[in-house]
Structure formats: structure tokens, C-alpha cells
Amino acid sequence: MPSISARIPDDEDATLEEVAELLEEDKSTTIRKALQEGLRDIRVRIAVERYQSGEVSVNEAARIAGVSLGEWFEIARERNLTSQLSPEDLEADAESAREL
């Protein structure tokens, strides 16, 4: 596993310490979990933005978010997403979904 070094402000270190204690874990494990959750959130946010703008299809949004098509549909439902895609794009997405 690669090692990465980072400097954080004192107040964030204190928060990290508190969260690690709440989770009953060491700081390194807490950082790994926070990074994993944060990266997932960023991927989902980018996928939502691009899907909403019509830049990407349902399949591409799911790929960007790093989730299955079913999980993407759940994310879209939870966020009340609407698409700017054409009927042809939606039909292609539906066809891809049927193939799964």
C-alpha cells in the first residue's frame, strides 16, 4: 500500500482525533475511511452535475460515480434528477440497461 504524507491544520487534527476516538480506530484508519467516503462523494457530485447538464448518459454517469446502473438510478431518484438527454439517448440507455 502506498504511503502519502500530508500536512493538516491543528484544528483539523483535533477533529480527526475526535472522530478516530468515536470510531475507536487509529487516525490512519480514520483518514483512509474519510478519503474513501470523500472521493465517492466527489465522484457522485461530478456524475450528477454532468448528467443534469446533459453531458453524459445514464451509463456514463454511473461509471463516473463508480456505481452500478441500479445504484445510479437510486441516486438519481433520491436527488430527483431530471435529464437533458434526447429521447434517442434515453432509448439507448434503456437498451443498455436491458442488456445487463
PDB file of N, CA, C and O in Angstrom, residues 4-61:
ATOM      1  N   ILE A   4       1.305   8.176   1.718  1.00  0.00           N
ATOM      2  CA  ILE A   4       1.223   9.581   1.330  1.00  0.00           C
ATOM      3  C   ILE A   4       1.312  10.425   2.596  1.00  0.00           C
ATOM      4  O   ILE A   4       0.702  10.113   3.614  1.00  0.00           O
ATOM      5  N   SER A   5       2.059  11.494   2.501  1.00  0.00           N
ATOM      6  CA  SER A   5       2.202  12.403   3.630  1.00  0.00           C
ATOM      7  C   SER A   5       1.432  13.681   3.332  1.00  0.00           C
ATOM      8  O   SER A   5       1.427  14.158   2.203  1.00  0.00           O
ATOM      9  N   ALA A   6       0.767  14.220   4.353  1.00  0.00           N
ATOM     10  CA  ALA A   6       0.027  15.478   4.174  1.00  0.00           C
ATOM     11  C   ALA A   6       0.082  16.273   5.463  1.00  0.00           C
ATOM     12  O   ALA A   6       0.115  15.713   6.559  1.00  0.00           O
ATOM     13  N   ARG A   7       0.073  17.572   5.321  1.00  0.00           N
ATOM     14  CA  ARG A   7       0.012  18.454   6.480  1.00  0.00           C
ATOM     15  C   ARG A   7      -1.422  18.938   6.625  1.00  0.00           C
ATOM     16  O   ARG A   7      -2.070  19.284   5.644  1.00  0.00           O
ATOM     17  N   ILE A   8      -1.904  18.943   7.869  1.00  0.00           N
ATOM     18  CA  ILE A   8      -3.251  19.457   8.117  1.00  0.00           C
ATOM     19  C   ILE A   8      -3.188  20.466   9.255  1.00  0.00           C
ATOM     20  O   ILE A   8      -2.327  20.369  10.139  1.00  0.00           O
ATOM     21  N   PRO A   9      -4.108  21.425   9.237  1.00  0.00           N
ATOM     22  CA  PRO A   9      -4.122  22.417  10.307  1.00  0.00           C
ATOM     23  C   PRO A   9      -4.417  21.767  11.668  1.00  0.00           C
ATOM     24  O   PRO A   9      -5.032  20.695  11.743  1.00  0.00           O
ATOM     25  N   ASP A  10      -3.989  22.429  12.731  1.00  0.00           N
ATOM     26  CA  ASP A  10      -4.175  21.898  14.086  1.00  0.00           C
ATOM     27  C   ASP A  10      -5.633  21.589  14.399  1.00  0.00           C
ATOM     28  O   ASP A  10      -5.933  20.566  15.009  1.00  0.00           O
ATOM     29  N   ASP A  11      -6.555  22.473  13.972  1.00  0.00           N
ATOM     30  CA  ASP A  11      -7.960  22.241  14.285  1.00  0.00           C
ATOM     31  C   ASP A  11      -8.504  21.000  13.572  1.00  0.00           C
ATOM     32  O   ASP A  11      -9.317  20.260  14.128  1.00  0.00           O
ATOM     33  N   GLU A  12      -8.032  20.737  12.357  1.00  0.00           N
ATOM     34  CA  GLU A  12      -8.461  19.529  11.657  1.00  0.00           C
ATOM     35  C   GLU A  12      -7.849  18.287  12.282  1.00  0.00           C
ATOM     36  O   GLU A  12      -8.470  17.228  12.316  1.00  0.00           O
ATOM     37  N   ASP A  13      -6.637  18.413  12.807  1.00  0.00           N
ATOM     38  CA  ASP A  13      -6.022  17.294  13.514  1.00  0.00           C
ATOM     39  C   ASP A  13      -6.817  16.960  14.765  1.00  0.00           C
ATOM     40  O   ASP A  13      -7.040  15.785  15.069  1.00  0.00           O
ATOM     41  N   ALA A  14      -7.275  17.985  15.462  1.00  0.00           N
ATOM     42  CA  ALA A  14      -8.093  17.754  16.660  1.00  0.00           C
ATOM     43  C   ALA A  14      -9.403  17.066  16.285  1.00  0.00           C
ATOM     44  O   ALA A  14      -9.853  16.136  16.972  1.00  0.00           O
ATOM     45  N   THR A  15     -10.013  17.499  15.184  1.00  0.00           N
ATOM     46  CA  THR A  15     -11.253  16.869  14.723  1.00  0.00           C
ATOM     47  C   THR A  15     -11.000  15.426  14.322  1.00  0.00           C
ATOM     48  O   THR A  15     -11.791  14.535  14.655  1.00  0.00           O
ATOM     49  N   LEU A  16      -9.895  15.187  13.641  1.00  0.00           N
ATOM     50  CA  LEU A  16      -9.528  13.831  13.250  1.00  0.00           C
ATOM     51  C   LEU A  16      -9.373  12.950  14.483  1.00  0.00           C
ATOM     52  O   LEU A  16      -9.861  11.819  14.520  1.00  0.00           O
ATOM     53  N   GLU A  17      -8.709  13.468  15.474  1.00  0.00           N
ATOM     54  CA  GLU A  17      -8.519  12.724  16.723  1.00  0.00           C
ATOM     55  C   GLU A  17      -9.870  12.376  17.364  1.00  0.00           C
ATOM     56  O   GLU A  17     -10.094  11.244  17.804  1.00  0.00           O
ATOM     57  N   GLU A  18     -10.770  13.349  17.397  1.00  0.00           N
ATOM     58  CA  GLU A  18     -12.104  13.115  17.976  1.00  0.00           C
ATOM     59  C   GLU A  18     -12.867  12.036  17.217  1.00  0.00           C
ATOM     60  O   GLU A  18     -13.467  11.147  17.830  1.00  0.00           O
ATOM     61  N   VAL A  19     -12.852  12.132  15.895  1.00  0.00           N
ATOM     62  CA  VAL A  19     -13.576  11.151  15.079  1.00  0.00           C
ATOM     63  C   VAL A  19     -12.952   9.765  15.239  1.00  0.00           C
ATOM     64  O   VAL A  19     -13.672   8.767  15.365  1.00  0.00           O
ATOM     65  N   ALA A  20     -11.640   9.699  15.253  1.00  0.00           N
ATOM     66  CA  ALA A  20     -10.962   8.412  15.448  1.00  0.00           C
ATOM     67  C   ALA A  20     -11.367   7.792  16.781  1.00  0.00           C
ATOM     68  O   ALA A  20     -11.618   6.581  16.857  1.00  0.00           O
ATOM     69  N   GLU A  21     -11.462   8.607  17.810  1.00  0.00           N
ATOM     70  CA  GLU A  21     -11.894   8.103  19.118  1.00  0.00           C
ATOM     71  C   GLU A  21     -13.337   7.615  19.060  1.00  0.00           C
ATOM     72  O   GLU A  21     -13.670   6.566  19.625  1.00  0.00           O
ATOM     73  N   LEU A  22     -14.203   8.371  18.382  1.00  0.00           N
ATOM     74  CA  LEU A  22     -15.600   7.953  18.253  1.00  0.00           C
ATOM     75  C   LEU A  22     -15.730   6.616  17.530  1.00  0.00           C
ATOM     76  O   LEU A  22     -16.572   5.781  17.874  1.00  0.00           O
ATOM     77  N   LEU A  23     -14.891   6.428  16.528  1.00  0.00           N
ATOM     78  CA  LEU A  23     -14.900   5.183  15.765  1.00  0.00           C
ATOM     79  C   LEU A  23     -14.098   4.073  16.433  1.00  0.00           C
ATOM     80  O   LEU A  23     -14.099   2.939  15.967  1.00  0.00           O
ATOM     81  N   GLU A  24     -13.381   4.442  17.493  1.00  0.00           N
ATOM     82  CA  GLU A  24     -12.497   3.502  18.196  1.00  0.00           C
ATOM     83  C   GLU A  24     -11.477   2.907  17.231  1.00  0.00           C
ATOM     84  O   GLU A  24     -11.259   1.697  17.175  1.00  0.00           O
ATOM     85  N   GLU A  25     -10.857   3.813  16.449  1.00  0.00           N
ATOM     86  CA  GLU A  25      -9.845   3.427  15.476  1.00  0.00           C
ATOM     87  C   GLU A  25      -8.646   4.349  15.612  1.00  0.00           C
ATOM     88  O   GLU A  25      -8.729   5.405  16.237  1.00  0.00           O
ATOM     89  N   ASP A  26      -7.573   3.950  14.953  1.00  0.00           N
ATOM     90  CA  ASP A  26      -6.419   4.847  14.911  1.00  0.00           C
ATOM     91  C   ASP A  26      -6.647   5.910  13.836  1.00  0.00           C
ATOM     92  O   ASP A  26      -7.543   5.791  12.995  1.00  0.00           O
ATOM     93  N   LYS A  27      -5.855   6.960  13.866  1.00  0.00           N
ATOM     94  CA  LYS A  27      -6.029   8.068  12.936  1.00  0.00           C
ATOM     95  C   LYS A  27      -5.812   7.645  11.484  1.00  0.00           C
ATOM     96  O   LYS A  27      -6.520   8.118  10.589  1.00  0.00           O
ATOM     97  N   SER A  28      -4.877   6.763  11.232  1.00  0.00           N
ATOM     98  CA  SER A  28      -4.625   6.321   9.860  1.00  0.00           C
ATOM     99  C   SER A  28      -5.846   5.635   9.255  1.00  0.00           C
ATOM    100  O   SER A  28      -6.207   5.892   8.107  1.00  0.00           O
ATOM    101  N   THR A  29      -6.484   4.769  10.019  1.00  0.00           N
ATOM    102  CA  THR A  29      -7.691   4.088   9.543  1.00  0.00           C
ATOM    103  C   THR A  29      -8.808   5.087   9.301  1.00  0.00           C
ATOM    104  O   THR A  29      -9.521   5.016   8.294  1.00  0.00           O
ATOM    105  N   THR A  30      -8.946   6.049  10.191  1.00  0.00           N
ATOM    106  CA  THR A  30      -9.975   7.079  10.037  1.00  0.00           C
ATOM    107  C   THR A  30      -9.716   7.916   8.796  1.00  0.00           C
ATOM    108  O   THR A  30     -10.651   8.230   8.048  1.00  0.00           O
ATOM    109  N   ILE A  31      -8.471   8.262   8.545  1.00  0.00           N
ATOM    110  CA  ILE A  31      -8.128   9.027   7.343  1.00  0.00           C
ATOM    111  C   ILE A  31      -8.470   8.227   6.099  1.00  0.00           C
ATOM    112  O   ILE A  31      -9.041   8.761   5.137  1.00  0.00           O
ATOM    113  N   ARG A  32      -8.139   6.939   6.065  1.00  0.00           N
ATOM    114  CA  ARG A  32      -8.447   6.112   4.901  1.00  0.00           C
ATOM    115  C   ARG A  32      -9.949   6.061   4.651  1.00  0.00           C
ATOM    116  O   ARG A  32     -10.413   6.192   3.513  1.00  0.00           O
ATOM    117  N   LYS A  33     -10.733   5.900   5.716  1.00  0.00           N
ATOM    118  CA  LYS A  33     -12.191   5.867   5.571  1.00  0.00           C
ATOM    119  C   LYS A  33     -12.727   7.210   5.086  1.00  0.00           C
ATOM    120  O   LYS A  33     -13.590   7.267   4.211  1.00  0.00           O
ATOM    121  N   ALA A  34     -12.219   8.301   5.651  1.00  0.00           N
ATOM    122  CA  ALA A  34     -12.673   9.635   5.254  1.00  0.00           C
ATOM    123  C   ALA A  34     -12.321   9.902   3.790  1.00  0.00           C
ATOM    124  O   ALA A  34     -13.133  10.467   3.040  1.00  0.00           O
ATOM    125  N   LEU A  35     -11.142   9.498   3.378  1.00  0.00           N
ATOM    126  CA  LEU A  35     -10.722   9.682   1.995  1.00  0.00           C
ATOM    127  C   LEU A  35     -11.609   8.875   1.059  1.00  0.00           C
ATOM    128  O   LEU A  35     -12.083   9.390   0.034  1.00  0.00           O
ATOM    129  N   GLN A  36     -11.868   7.633   1.407  1.00  0.00           N
ATOM    130  CA  GLN A  36     -12.709   6.779   0.572  1.00  0.00           C
ATOM    131  C   GLN A  36     -14.113   7.374   0.443  1.00  0.00           C
ATOM    132  O   GLN A  36     -14.654   7.481  -0.661  1.00  0.00           O
ATOM    133  N   GLU A  37     -14.712   7.777   1.554  1.00  0.00           N
ATOM    134  CA  GLU A  37     -16.049   8.370   1.519  1.00  0.00           C
ATOM    135  C   GLU A  37     -16.051   9.693   0.763  1.00  0.00           C
ATOM    136  O   GLU A  37     -16.968   9.971  -0.017  1.00  0.00           O
ATOM    137  N   GLY A  38     -15.033  10.496   0.979  1.00  0.00           N
ATOM    138  CA  GLY A  38     -14.950  11.787   0.314  1.00  0.00           C
ATOM    139  C   GLY A  38     -14.784  11.649  -1.183  1.00  0.00           C
ATOM    140  O   GLY A  38     -15.434  12.371  -1.955  1.00  0.00           O
ATOM    141  N   LEU A  39     -13.939  10.721  -1.618  1.00  0.00           N
ATOM    142  CA  LEU A  39     -13.746  10.512  -3.044  1.00  0.00           C
ATOM    143  C   LEU A  39     -15.023  10.005  -3.701  1.00  0.00           C
ATOM    144  O   LEU A  39     -15.376  10.416  -4.813  1.00  0.00           O
ATOM    145  N   ARG A  40     -15.741   9.116  -3.006  1.00  0.00           N
ATOM    146  CA  ARG A  40     -17.017   8.631  -3.551  1.00  0.00           C
ATOM    147  C   ARG A  40     -17.988   9.792  -3.695  1.00  0.00           C
ATOM    148  O   ARG A  40     -18.647   9.935  -4.725  1.00  0.00           O
ATOM    149  N   ASP A  41     -18.079  10.636  -2.683  1.00  0.00           N
ATOM    150  CA  ASP A  41     -18.984  11.786  -2.740  1.00  0.00           C
ATOM    151  C   ASP A  41     -18.634  12.718  -3.897  1.00  0.00           C
ATOM    152  O   ASP A  41     -19.519  13.226  -4.589  1.00  0.00           O
ATOM    153  N   ILE A  42     -17.346  12.931  -4.111  1.00  0.00           N
ATOM    154  CA  ILE A  42     -16.910  13.798  -5.212  1.00  0.00           C
ATOM    155  C   ILE A  42     -17.286  13.183  -6.556  1.00  0.00           C
ATOM    156  O   ILE A  42     -17.798  13.866  -7.449  1.00  0.00           O
ATOM    157  N   ARG A  43     -17.060  11.886  -6.708  1.00  0.00           N
ATOM    158  CA  ARG A  43     -17.414  11.209  -7.962  1.00  0.00           C
ATOM    159  C   ARG A  43     -18.903  11.311  -8.236  1.00  0.00           C
ATOM    160  O   ARG A  43     -19.323  11.587  -9.365  1.00  0.00           O
ATOM    161  N   VAL A  44     -19.712  11.097  -7.205  1.00  0.00           N
ATOM    162  CA  VAL A  44     -21.165  11.188  -7.370  1.00  0.00           C
ATOM    163  C   VAL A  44     -21.560  12.614  -7.740  1.00  0.00           C
ATOM    164  O   VAL A  44     -22.369  12.828  -8.644  1.00  0.00           O
ATOM    165  N   ARG A  45     -20.972  13.603  -7.071  1.00  0.00           N
ATOM    166  CA  ARG A  45     -21.298  15.006  -7.369  1.00  0.00           C
ATOM    167  C   ARG A  45     -20.979  15.348  -8.819  1.00  0.00           C
ATOM    168  O   ARG A  45     -21.781  15.968  -9.526  1.00  0.00           O
ATOM    169  N   ILE A  46     -19.819  14.913  -9.303  1.00  0.00           N
ATOM    170  CA  ILE A  46     -19.435  15.179 -10.688  1.00  0.00           C
ATOM    171  C   ILE A  46     -20.395  14.477 -11.647  1.00  0.00           C
ATOM    172  O   ILE A  46     -20.836  15.068 -12.644  1.00  0.00           O
ATOM    173  N   ALA A  47     -20.739  13.235 -11.336  1.00  0.00           N
ATOM    174  CA  ALA A  47     -21.666  12.489 -12.192  1.00  0.00           C
ATOM    175  C   ALA A  47     -23.027  13.174 -12.239  1.00  0.00           C
ATOM    176  O   ALA A  47     -23.631  13.303 -13.312  1.00  0.00           O
ATOM    177  N   VAL A  48     -23.514  13.629 -11.099  1.00  0.00           N
ATOM    178  CA  VAL A  48     -24.804  14.324 -11.044  1.00  0.00           C
ATOM    179  C   VAL A  48     -24.761  15.589 -11.892  1.00  0.00           C
ATOM    180  O   VAL A  48     -25.661  15.853 -12.697  1.00  0.00           O
ATOM    181  N   GLU A  49     -23.709  16.381 -11.715  1.00  0.00           N
ATOM    182  CA  GLU A  49     -23.585  17.631 -12.469  1.00  0.00           C
ATOM    183  C   GLU A  49     -23.558  17.370 -13.974  1.00  0.00           C
ATOM    184  O   GLU A  49     -24.257  18.049 -14.744  1.00  0.00           O
ATOM    185  N   ARG A  50     -22.785  16.396 -14.395  1.00  0.00           N
ATOM    186  CA  ARG A  50     -22.662  16.120 -15.825  1.00  0.00           C
ATOM    187  C   ARG A  50     -23.936  15.505 -16.398  1.00  0.00           C
ATOM    188  O   ARG A  50     -24.310  15.784 -17.544  1.00  0.00           O
ATOM    189  N   TYR A  51     -24.600  14.678 -15.606  1.00  0.00           N
ATOM    190  CA  TYR A  51     -25.859  14.085 -16.050  1.00  0.00           C
ATOM    191  C   TYR A  51     -26.930  15.167 -16.179  1.00  0.00           C
ATOM    192  O   TYR A  51     -27.642  15.236 -17.173  1.00  0.00           O
ATOM    193  N   GLN A  52     -27.020  16.022 -15.184  1.00  0.00           N
ATOM    194  CA  GLN A  52     -28.014  17.098 -15.200  1.00  0.00           C
ATOM    195  C   GLN A  52     -27.806  18.044 -16.369  1.00  0.00           C
ATOM    196  O   GLN A  52     -28.767  18.562 -16.933  1.00  0.00           O
ATOM    197  N   SER A  53     -26.565  18.292 -16.737  1.00  0.00           N
ATOM    198  CA  SER A  53     -26.284  19.215 -17.838  1.00  0.00           C
ATOM    199  C   SER A  53     -26.482  18.554 -19.201  1.00  0.00           C
ATOM    200  O   SER A  53     -26.439  19.228 -20.220  1.00  0.00           O
ATOM    201  N   GLY A  54     -26.679  17.234 -19.201  1.00  0.00           N
ATOM    202  CA  GLY A  54     -26.856  16.516 -20.451  1.00  0.00           C
ATOM    203  C   GLY A  54     -25.558  16.105 -21.108  1.00  0.00           C
ATOM    204  O   GLY A  54     -25.556  15.593 -22.221  1.00  0.00           O
ATOM    205  N   GLU A  55     -24.441  16.311 -20.412  1.00  0.00           N
ATOM    206  CA  GLU A  55     -23.134  15.947 -20.967  1.00  0.00           C
ATOM    207  C   GLU A  55     -22.949  14.442 -21.095  1.00  0.00           C
ATOM    208  O   GLU A  55     -22.219  13.980 -21.976  1.00  0.00           O
ATOM    209  N   VAL A  56     -23.570  13.687 -20.159  1.00  0.00           N
ATOM    210  CA  VAL A  56     -23.350  12.240 -20.134  1.00  0.00           C
ATOM    211  C   VAL A  56     -24.676  11.490 -20.032  1.00  0.00           C
ATOM    212  O   VAL A  56     -25.681  12.025 -19.570  1.00  0.00           O
ATOM    213  N   SER A  57     -24.622  10.255 -20.467  1.00  0.00           N
ATOM    214  CA  SER A  57     -25.775   9.363 -20.396  1.00  0.00           C
ATOM    215  C   SER A  57     -25.879   8.734 -19.007  1.00  0.00           C
ATOM    216  O   SER A  57     -24.996   8.919 -18.158  1.00  0.00           O
ATOM    217  N   VAL A  58     -26.922   7.975 -18.818  1.00  0.00           N
ATOM    218  CA  VAL A  58     -27.113   7.249 -17.565  1.00  0.00           C
ATOM    219  C   VAL A  58     -25.935   6.314 -17.317  1.00  0.00           C
ATOM    220  O   VAL A  58     -25.381   6.274 -16.216  1.00  0.00           O
ATOM    221  N   ASN A  59     -25.555   5.566 -18.350  1.00  0.00           N
ATOM    222  CA  ASN A  59     -24.444   4.619 -18.193  1.00  0.00           C
ATOM    223  C   ASN A  59     -23.144   5.327 -17.842  1.00  0.00           C
ATOM    224  O   ASN A  59     -22.396   4.870 -16.978  1.00  0.00           O
ATOM    225  N   GLU A  60     -22.872   6.438 -18.520  1.00  0.00           N
ATOM    226  CA  GLU A  60     -21.642   7.174 -18.260  1.00  0.00           C
ATOM    227  C   GLU A  60     -21.674   7.793 -16.864  1.00  0.00           C
ATOM    228  O   GLU A  60     -20.668   7.804 -16.152  1.00  0.00           O
ATOM    229  N   ALA A  61     -22.823   8.284 -16.442  1.00  0.00           N
ATOM    230  CA  ALA A  61     -22.946   8.854 -15.096  1.00  0.00           C
ATOM    231  C   ALA A  61     -22.657   7.787 -14.043  1.00  0.00           C
ATOM    232  O   ALA A  61     -21.948   8.046 -13.060  1.00  0.00           O
TER     233      ALA A  61
END
